[in-house]
Amino acid sequence: MQNELFQSTDQTPCLNFWQPSNWPVAAGWNELVAEFLSSETGRILAHSVKNRIDAGAVIYPPSPFRALELTPLDQVRVVILGQDPYHGAGQAHGLAFSVPTGVKIPPSLRNIFKEIAQETGDFAIAKRIDGCLESWAKQGVLLLNTCLTVESGQPASHAKLGWEVLTDAIIRKVATRNRNVVFLLWGAHAQAKQKILQDHASVTGEHLVLCANHPSPLSAMRPPVPFLGCRHFALANQFLRERGLDEINW
């Protein structure tokens, strides 16, 4: 049954049914997700996605809430915001910037690895062939796309369906509920979420917000803040270390 739900006719994992009950989430997220799904926006979103599936659209990823499944709310220490899932076959698996093991590493993720290699001095990371970032998610890095589904070959195709109401609420929840979180905002789309952080910062602890250009090859080296050379991964770990928190093994 699981394969039937999550496999398209060409065996590429995709979303064949709108069934949120099959998309588990970790502790702390259940109430927020349930409230969204029962809201008018959530119902309109469900109707829109169901209609696209019925029309034959191939939609990724097969499990839109994967980031919430792997990273419980109370364990979030770093938030990395993406825009929408990869739209190529087999790439998206519910974690921003990540691809499943065995899938070719996209250019943006390759630049992320290059930056980590430069910061850490471990230059083998730049040549890494496994683009799965589940190990980050399990350490408390919330890899959140602001839109959680996309149609094959059509970037931003679900950008206006209502997902950002949920993901804005997720960002707000982390900012108000947790202490000492690092927010990595790469590119204009992610940086637009700074307003949420300013309006809903935790009253019990400060956060660190770091901004740079998107890691895409088109912008990674451009001003005003090039991604390559931003030192965000080292700065994030320094922030965590100074507060007695475990660093992230990037």
PDB file of C-alpha atoms in Angstrom, residues 1-239:
ATOM      1  CA  MET A   1       0.000   0.000   0.000  1.00  0.00           C
ATOM      2  CA  GLN A   2       2.846   2.383   0.859  1.00  0.00           C
ATOM      3  CA  ASN A   3       4.377   1.960  -2.596  1.00  0.00           C
ATOM      4  CA  GLU A   4       1.014   2.608  -4.223  1.00  0.00           C
ATOM      5  CA  LEU A   5       0.662   5.865  -2.324  1.00  0.00           C
ATOM      6  CA  PHE A   6       4.111   7.185  -3.068  1.00  0.00           C
ATOM      7  CA  GLN A   7       5.075   5.893  -6.499  1.00  0.00           C
ATOM      8  CA  SER A   8       4.203   7.406  -9.859  1.00  0.00           C
ATOM      9  CA  THR A   9       3.776   5.208 -12.906  1.00  0.00           C
ATOM     10  CA  ASP A  10       7.480   5.594 -13.810  1.00  0.00           C
ATOM     11  CA  GLN A  11       8.506   4.567 -10.252  1.00  0.00           C
ATOM     12  CA  THR A  12       9.746   8.049  -9.360  1.00  0.00           C
ATOM     13  CA  PRO A  13       8.506   8.827  -5.824  1.00  0.00           C
ATOM     14  CA  CYS A  14       5.811  11.486  -5.937  1.00  0.00           C
ATOM     15  CA  LEU A  15       2.615  12.569  -4.216  1.00  0.00           C
ATOM     16  CA  ASN A  16      -0.222  10.484  -5.654  1.00  0.00           C
ATOM     17  CA  PHE A  17      -2.827  11.182  -2.957  1.00  0.00           C
ATOM     18  CA  TRP A  18      -3.610  14.009  -0.559  1.00  0.00           C
ATOM     19  CA  GLN A  19      -3.448  12.060   2.712  1.00  0.00           C
ATOM     20  CA  PRO A  20      -1.821  14.066   5.529  1.00  0.00           C
ATOM     21  CA  SER A  21      -2.433  11.150   7.897  1.00  0.00           C
ATOM     22  CA  ASN A  22       0.372   9.371   6.019  1.00  0.00           C
ATOM     23  CA  TRP A  23       2.807  12.255   6.647  1.00  0.00           C
ATOM     24  CA  PRO A  24       3.926  11.867  10.281  1.00  0.00           C
ATOM     25  CA  VAL A  25       5.292  14.817  12.224  1.00  0.00           C
ATOM     26  CA  ALA A  26       7.458  14.817  15.352  1.00  0.00           C
ATOM     27  CA  ALA A  27       6.509  16.022  18.794  1.00  0.00           C
ATOM     28  CA  GLY A  28       5.484  19.647  19.058  1.00  0.00           C
ATOM     29  CA  TRP A  29       4.193  20.099  15.517  1.00  0.00           C
ATOM     30  CA  ASN A  30       0.903  18.166  15.666  1.00  0.00           C
ATOM     31  CA  GLU A  31      -1.373  20.911  16.950  1.00  0.00           C
ATOM     32  CA  LEU A  32      -0.005  23.551  14.584  1.00  0.00           C
ATOM     33  CA  VAL A  33      -0.292  21.283  11.533  1.00  0.00           C
ATOM     34  CA  ALA A  34      -3.776  20.070  12.466  1.00  0.00           C
ATOM     35  CA  GLU A  35      -4.976  23.642  12.970  1.00  0.00           C
ATOM     36  CA  PHE A  36      -3.693  24.620   9.529  1.00  0.00           C
ATOM     37  CA  LEU A  37      -5.190  21.613   7.747  1.00  0.00           C
ATOM     38  CA  SER A  38      -8.611  22.299   9.262  1.00  0.00           C
ATOM     39  CA  SER A  39      -8.496  26.011   8.396  1.00  0.00           C
ATOM     40  CA  GLU A  40     -10.080  27.514   5.305  1.00  0.00           C
ATOM     41  CA  THR A  41      -6.636  28.020   3.752  1.00  0.00           C
ATOM     42  CA  GLY A  42      -5.725  24.405   4.478  1.00  0.00           C
ATOM     43  CA  ARG A  43      -8.937  23.124   2.919  1.00  0.00           C
ATOM     44  CA  ILE A  44      -8.444  25.265  -0.190  1.00  0.00           C
ATOM     45  CA  LEU A  45      -4.869  24.009  -0.485  1.00  0.00           C
ATOM     46  CA  ALA A  46      -6.009  20.395  -0.193  1.00  0.00           C
ATOM     47  CA  HIS A  47      -8.662  20.937  -2.857  1.00  0.00           C
ATOM     48  CA  SER A  48      -6.148  22.579  -5.203  1.00  0.00           C
ATOM     49  CA  VAL A  49      -3.559  19.817  -4.846  1.00  0.00           C
ATOM     50  CA  LYS A  50      -6.173  17.076  -5.204  1.00  0.00           C
ATOM     51  CA  ASN A  51      -7.407  18.692  -8.412  1.00  0.00           C
ATOM     52  CA  ARG A  52      -3.892  18.816  -9.838  1.00  0.00           C
ATOM     53  CA  ILE A  53      -3.291  15.163  -8.951  1.00  0.00           C
ATOM     54  CA  ASP A  54      -6.596  14.196 -10.581  1.00  0.00           C
ATOM     55  CA  ALA A  55      -5.549  16.154 -13.673  1.00  0.00           C
ATOM     56  CA  GLY A  56      -2.430  14.015 -13.955  1.00  0.00           C
ATOM     57  CA  ALA A  57       0.132  16.414 -12.505  1.00  0.00           C
ATOM     58  CA  VAL A  58       3.278  14.846 -11.066  1.00  0.00           C
ATOM     59  CA  ILE A  59       3.845  16.463  -7.671  1.00  0.00           C
ATOM     60  CA  TYR A  60       6.877  16.267  -5.381  1.00  0.00           C
ATOM     61  CA  PRO A  61       7.817  15.316  -2.706  1.00  0.00           C
ATOM     62  CA  PRO A  62       5.948  12.167  -1.632  1.00  0.00           C
ATOM     63  CA  SER A  63       5.973  13.280   2.017  1.00  0.00           C
ATOM     64  CA  PRO A  64       5.613  17.085   2.319  1.00  0.00           C
ATOM     65  CA  PHE A  65       6.062  17.122   6.110  1.00  0.00           C
ATOM     66  CA  ARG A  66       9.363  15.213   6.176  1.00  0.00           C
ATOM     67  CA  ALA A  67      11.248  18.138   7.772  1.00  0.00           C
ATOM     68  CA  LEU A  68       8.724  18.180  10.619  1.00  0.00           C
ATOM     69  CA  GLU A  69       9.027  14.417  10.999  1.00  0.00           C
ATOM     70  CA  LEU A  70      12.800  14.404  11.480  1.00  0.00           C
ATOM     71  CA  THR A  71      13.194  17.544  13.624  1.00  0.00           C
ATOM     72  CA  PRO A  72      10.992  17.893  16.736  1.00  0.00           C
ATOM     73  CA  LEU A  73      10.065  21.443  17.704  1.00  0.00           C
ATOM     74  CA  ASP A  74      11.920  21.434  21.009  1.00  0.00           C
ATOM     75  CA  GLN A  75      15.113  20.227  19.309  1.00  0.00           C
ATOM     76  CA  VAL A  76      15.308  22.954  16.639  1.00  0.00           C
ATOM     77  CA  ARG A  77      18.653  24.753  16.959  1.00  0.00           C
ATOM     78  CA  VAL A  78      19.153  25.941  13.379  1.00  0.00           C
ATOM     79  CA  VAL A  79      16.611  26.846  10.695  1.00  0.00           C
ATOM     80  CA  ILE A  80      17.616  26.855   7.023  1.00  0.00           C
ATOM     81  CA  LEU A  81      14.908  28.230   4.762  1.00  0.00           C
ATOM     82  CA  GLY A  82      14.462  27.148   1.166  1.00  0.00           C
ATOM     83  CA  GLN A  83      11.823  28.294  -1.298  1.00  0.00           C
ATOM     84  CA  ASP A  84      10.097  25.300  -2.853  1.00  0.00           C
ATOM     85  CA  PRO A  85      11.120  21.665  -3.412  1.00  0.00           C
ATOM     86  CA  TYR A  86      13.352  20.574  -6.271  1.00  0.00           C
ATOM     87  CA  HIS A  87      11.185  20.006  -9.347  1.00  0.00           C
ATOM     88  CA  GLY A  88      13.290  17.315 -11.041  1.00  0.00           C
ATOM     89  CA  ALA A  89      12.381  13.628 -10.894  1.00  0.00           C
ATOM     90  CA  GLY A  90      13.648  11.919  -7.759  1.00  0.00           C
ATOM     91  CA  GLN A  91      15.224  15.026  -6.221  1.00  0.00           C
ATOM     92  CA  ALA A  92      12.779  16.299  -3.604  1.00  0.00           C
ATOM     93  CA  HIS A  93      12.256  14.357  -0.387  1.00  0.00           C
ATOM     94  CA  GLY A  94      10.851  16.980   1.932  1.00  0.00           C
ATOM     95  CA  LEU A  95      14.041  18.647   3.216  1.00  0.00           C
ATOM     96  CA  ALA A  96      15.196  22.017   1.886  1.00  0.00           C
ATOM     97  CA  PHE A  97      18.335  21.772  -0.293  1.00  0.00           C
ATOM     98  CA  SER A  98      18.648  18.013   0.366  1.00  0.00           C
ATOM     99  CA  VAL A  99      18.348  15.174  -2.160  1.00  0.00           C
ATOM    100  CA  PRO A 100      18.059  11.431  -1.505  1.00  0.00           C
ATOM    101  CA  THR A 101      21.204   9.342  -1.396  1.00  0.00           C
ATOM    102  CA  GLY A 102      22.233   8.358  -4.912  1.00  0.00           C
ATOM    103  CA  VAL A 103      20.765  11.435  -6.592  1.00  0.00           C
ATOM    104  CA  LYS A 104      23.145  13.858  -8.319  1.00  0.00           C
ATOM    105  CA  ILE A 105      23.934  16.832  -6.111  1.00  0.00           C
ATOM    106  CA  PRO A 106      22.258  20.045  -7.385  1.00  0.00           C
ATOM    107  CA  PRO A 107      24.445  23.140  -7.936  1.00  0.00           C
ATOM    108  CA  SER A 108      23.123  25.041  -4.886  1.00  0.00           C
ATOM    109  CA  LEU A 109      23.874  22.130  -2.581  1.00  0.00           C
ATOM    110  CA  ARG A 110      27.298  21.717  -4.151  1.00  0.00           C
ATOM    111  CA  ASN A 111      28.041  25.344  -3.230  1.00  0.00           C
ATOM    112  CA  ILE A 112      26.835  24.679   0.313  1.00  0.00           C
ATOM    113  CA  PHE A 113      29.330  21.840   0.593  1.00  0.00           C
ATOM    114  CA  LYS A 114      32.072  24.043  -0.882  1.00  0.00           C
ATOM    115  CA  GLU A 115      31.424  26.692   1.750  1.00  0.00           C
ATOM    116  CA  ILE A 116      31.481  24.152   4.582  1.00  0.00           C
ATOM    117  CA  ALA A 117      34.739  22.724   3.237  1.00  0.00           C
ATOM    118  CA  GLN A 118      36.307  26.189   3.129  1.00  0.00           C
ATOM    119  CA  GLU A 119      35.168  26.997   6.663  1.00  0.00           C
ATOM    120  CA  THR A 120      36.208  23.709   8.235  1.00  0.00           C
ATOM    121  CA  GLY A 121      39.327  22.982   6.205  1.00  0.00           C
ATOM    122  CA  ASP A 122      37.916  19.544   5.381  1.00  0.00           C
ATOM    123  CA  PHE A 123      38.101  19.819   1.617  1.00  0.00           C
ATOM    124  CA  ALA A 124      36.756  16.307   1.092  1.00  0.00           C
ATOM    125  CA  ILE A 125      33.332  17.793   1.886  1.00  0.00           C
ATOM    126  CA  ALA A 126      33.465  19.829  -1.330  1.00  0.00           C
ATOM    127  CA  LYS A 127      33.633  16.562  -3.285  1.00  0.00           C
ATOM    128  CA  ARG A 128      30.922  14.833  -1.276  1.00  0.00           C
ATOM    129  CA  ILE A 129      28.705  12.613  -3.440  1.00  0.00           C
ATOM    130  CA  ASP A 130      25.853  12.040  -0.966  1.00  0.00           C
ATOM    131  CA  GLY A 131      23.445  14.986  -0.922  1.00  0.00           C
ATOM    132  CA  CYS A 132      21.124  13.628   1.769  1.00  0.00           C
ATOM    133  CA  LEU A 133      20.989  16.034   4.727  1.00  0.00           C
ATOM    134  CA  GLU A 134      18.934  13.851   7.061  1.00  0.00           C
ATOM    135  CA  SER A 135      21.864  13.780   9.490  1.00  0.00           C
ATOM    136  CA  TRP A 136      21.547  17.561   9.843  1.00  0.00           C
ATOM    137  CA  ALA A 137      17.802  17.294  10.435  1.00  0.00           C
ATOM    138  CA  LYS A 138      18.352  14.733  13.185  1.00  0.00           C
ATOM    139  CA  GLN A 139      20.766  17.132  14.918  1.00  0.00           C
ATOM    140  CA  GLY A 140      18.145  19.878  15.120  1.00  0.00           C
ATOM    141  CA  VAL A 141      18.547  21.637  11.776  1.00  0.00           C
ATOM    142  CA  LEU A 142      15.069  22.390  10.437  1.00  0.00           C
ATOM    143  CA  LEU A 143      15.416  22.247   6.646  1.00  0.00           C
ATOM    144  CA  LEU A 144      12.210  24.054   5.774  1.00  0.00           C
ATOM    145  CA  ASN A 145      10.974  25.034   2.341  1.00  0.00           C
ATOM    146  CA  THR A 146       8.429  27.849   2.545  1.00  0.00           C
ATOM    147  CA  CYS A 147       6.311  26.032  -0.055  1.00  0.00           C
ATOM    148  CA  LEU A 148       6.044  22.281   0.535  1.00  0.00           C
ATOM    149  CA  THR A 149       4.996  20.909  -2.870  1.00  0.00           C
ATOM    150  CA  VAL A 150       5.859  21.549  -6.510  1.00  0.00           C
ATOM    151  CA  GLU A 151       4.935  20.124  -9.908  1.00  0.00           C
ATOM    152  CA  SER A 152       7.462  18.316 -12.032  1.00  0.00           C
ATOM    153  CA  GLY A 153       9.481  20.729 -14.164  1.00  0.00           C
ATOM    154  CA  GLN A 154       7.563  23.780 -12.914  1.00  0.00           C
ATOM    155  CA  PRO A 155       9.378  25.728 -10.190  1.00  0.00           C
ATOM    156  CA  ALA A 156       7.143  27.760  -7.867  1.00  0.00           C
ATOM    157  CA  SER A 157       4.051  26.102  -9.368  1.00  0.00           C
ATOM    158  CA  HIS A 158       2.453  25.757  -5.904  1.00  0.00           C
ATOM    159  CA  ALA A 159       3.814  28.999  -4.465  1.00  0.00           C
ATOM    160  CA  LYS A 160       0.432  30.681  -4.124  1.00  0.00           C
ATOM    161  CA  LEU A 161      -1.664  27.733  -2.943  1.00  0.00           C
ATOM    162  CA  GLY A 162      -1.413  28.534   0.782  1.00  0.00           C
ATOM    163  CA  TRP A 163       1.603  26.620   2.061  1.00  0.00           C
ATOM    164  CA  GLU A 164       3.278  29.797   3.325  1.00  0.00           C
ATOM    165  CA  VAL A 165       0.507  30.297   5.873  1.00  0.00           C
ATOM    166  CA  LEU A 166       1.678  27.057   7.480  1.00  0.00           C
ATOM    167  CA  THR A 167       5.403  27.620   7.071  1.00  0.00           C
ATOM    168  CA  ASP A 168       5.159  31.182   8.390  1.00  0.00           C
ATOM    169  CA  ALA A 169       3.396  29.721  11.432  1.00  0.00           C
ATOM    170  CA  ILE A 170       6.222  27.197  11.814  1.00  0.00           C
ATOM    171  CA  ILE A 171       8.846  29.962  11.719  1.00  0.00           C
ATOM    172  CA  ARG A 172       6.802  31.991  14.206  1.00  0.00           C
ATOM    173  CA  LYS A 173       6.452  28.987  16.518  1.00  0.00           C
ATOM    174  CA  VAL A 174      10.191  28.330  16.552  1.00  0.00           C
ATOM    175  CA  ALA A 175      10.975  32.008  17.142  1.00  0.00           C
ATOM    176  CA  THR A 176       8.605  32.293  20.104  1.00  0.00           C
ATOM    177  CA  ARG A 177       8.893  28.817  21.622  1.00  0.00           C
ATOM    178  CA  ASN A 178      12.621  28.090  21.403  1.00  0.00           C
ATOM    179  CA  ARG A 179      15.697  29.863  22.718  1.00  0.00           C
ATOM    180  CA  ASN A 180      19.003  30.557  21.001  1.00  0.00           C
ATOM    181  CA  VAL A 181      18.130  29.466  17.477  1.00  0.00           C
ATOM    182  CA  VAL A 182      20.255  30.279  14.418  1.00  0.00           C
ATOM    183  CA  PHE A 183      18.255  31.312  11.338  1.00  0.00           C
ATOM    184  CA  LEU A 184      20.139  31.066   8.034  1.00  0.00           C
ATOM    185  CA  LEU A 185      18.387  33.179   5.402  1.00  0.00           C
ATOM    186  CA  TRP A 186      19.856  32.830   1.926  1.00  0.00           C
ATOM    187  CA  GLY A 187      18.405  34.947  -0.855  1.00  0.00           C
ATOM    188  CA  ALA A 188      15.647  37.548  -0.981  1.00  0.00           C
ATOM    189  CA  HIS A 189      12.795  35.074  -0.542  1.00  0.00           C
ATOM    190  CA  ALA A 190      14.173  33.703   2.722  1.00  0.00           C
ATOM    191  CA  GLN A 191      15.207  37.148   3.956  1.00  0.00           C
ATOM    192  CA  ALA A 192      11.631  38.361   3.584  1.00  0.00           C
ATOM    193  CA  LYS A 193      10.890  36.227   6.661  1.00  0.00           C
ATOM    194  CA  GLN A 194      12.979  38.517   8.881  1.00  0.00           C
ATOM    195  CA  LYS A 195       9.805  40.457   9.674  1.00  0.00           C
ATOM    196  CA  ILE A 196       8.350  37.370  11.352  1.00  0.00           C
ATOM    197  CA  LEU A 197      11.479  36.985  13.446  1.00  0.00           C
ATOM    198  CA  GLN A 198      11.491  40.650  14.444  1.00  0.00           C
ATOM    199  CA  ASP A 199       7.828  40.580  15.428  1.00  0.00           C
ATOM    200  CA  HIS A 200       7.873  37.248  17.252  1.00  0.00           C
ATOM    201  CA  ALA A 201      11.340  36.851  18.753  1.00  0.00           C
ATOM    202  CA  SER A 202      11.471  34.804  21.932  1.00  0.00           C
ATOM    203  CA  VAL A 203      11.255  36.872  25.101  1.00  0.00           C
ATOM    204  CA  THR A 204      13.326  34.257  26.942  1.00  0.00           C
ATOM    205  CA  GLY A 205      16.396  34.163  24.728  1.00  0.00           C
ATOM    206  CA  GLU A 206      18.033  35.770  21.747  1.00  0.00           C
ATOM    207  CA  HIS A 207      18.362  34.314  18.273  1.00  0.00           C
ATOM    208  CA  LEU A 208      21.049  34.736  15.620  1.00  0.00           C
ATOM    209  CA  VAL A 209      19.873  35.721  12.133  1.00  0.00           C
ATOM    210  CA  LEU A 210      22.446  35.431   9.336  1.00  0.00           C
ATOM    211  CA  CYS A 211      21.740  36.620   5.792  1.00  0.00           C
ATOM    212  CA  ALA A 212      23.579  36.036   2.522  1.00  0.00           C
ATOM    213  CA  ASN A 213      22.867  35.558  -1.144  1.00  0.00           C
ATOM    214  CA  HIS A 214      21.318  32.296  -2.278  1.00  0.00           C
ATOM    215  CA  PRO A 215      23.864  29.487  -2.869  1.00  0.00           C
ATOM    216  CA  SER A 216      22.738  29.144  -6.482  1.00  0.00           C
ATOM    217  CA  PRO A 217      25.645  29.569  -8.945  1.00  0.00           C
ATOM    218  CA  LEU A 218      23.800  32.616 -10.305  1.00  0.00           C
ATOM    219  CA  SER A 219      24.136  34.512  -7.035  1.00  0.00           C
ATOM    220  CA  ALA A 220      26.591  32.725  -4.749  1.00  0.00           C
ATOM    221  CA  MET A 221      29.469  35.100  -5.493  1.00  0.00           C
ATOM    222  CA  ARG A 222      27.536  38.320  -6.031  1.00  0.00           C
ATOM    223  CA  PRO A 223      27.287  41.288  -3.642  1.00  0.00           C
ATOM    224  CA  PRO A 224      26.056  42.520  -1.283  1.00  0.00           C
ATOM    225  CA  VAL A 225      26.739  39.369   0.778  1.00  0.00           C
ATOM    226  CA  PRO A 226      28.132  36.533  -1.357  1.00  0.00           C
ATOM    227  CA  PHE A 227      27.174  33.092  -0.111  1.00  0.00           C
ATOM    228  CA  LEU A 228      30.647  31.733  -0.784  1.00  0.00           C
ATOM    229  CA  GLY A 229      32.730  33.158   2.034  1.00  0.00           C
ATOM    230  CA  CYS A 230      29.784  33.954   4.331  1.00  0.00           C
ATOM    231  CA  ARG A 231      31.074  31.678   7.130  1.00  0.00           C
ATOM    232  CA  HIS A 232      27.522  30.959   8.271  1.00  0.00           C
ATOM    233  CA  PHE A 233      28.238  27.393   9.350  1.00  0.00           C
ATOM    234  CA  ALA A 234      31.165  28.399  11.556  1.00  0.00           C
ATOM    235  CA  LEU A 235      29.231  31.347  12.979  1.00  0.00           C
ATOM    236  CA  ALA A 236      26.250  29.119  13.752  1.00  0.00           C
ATOM    237  CA  ASN A 237      28.430  26.677  15.659  1.00  0.00           C
ATOM    238  CA  GLN A 238      30.192  29.496  17.495  1.00  0.00           C
ATOM    239  CA  PHE A 239      26.824  30.873  18.609  1.00  0.00           C
TER     240      PHE A 239
END
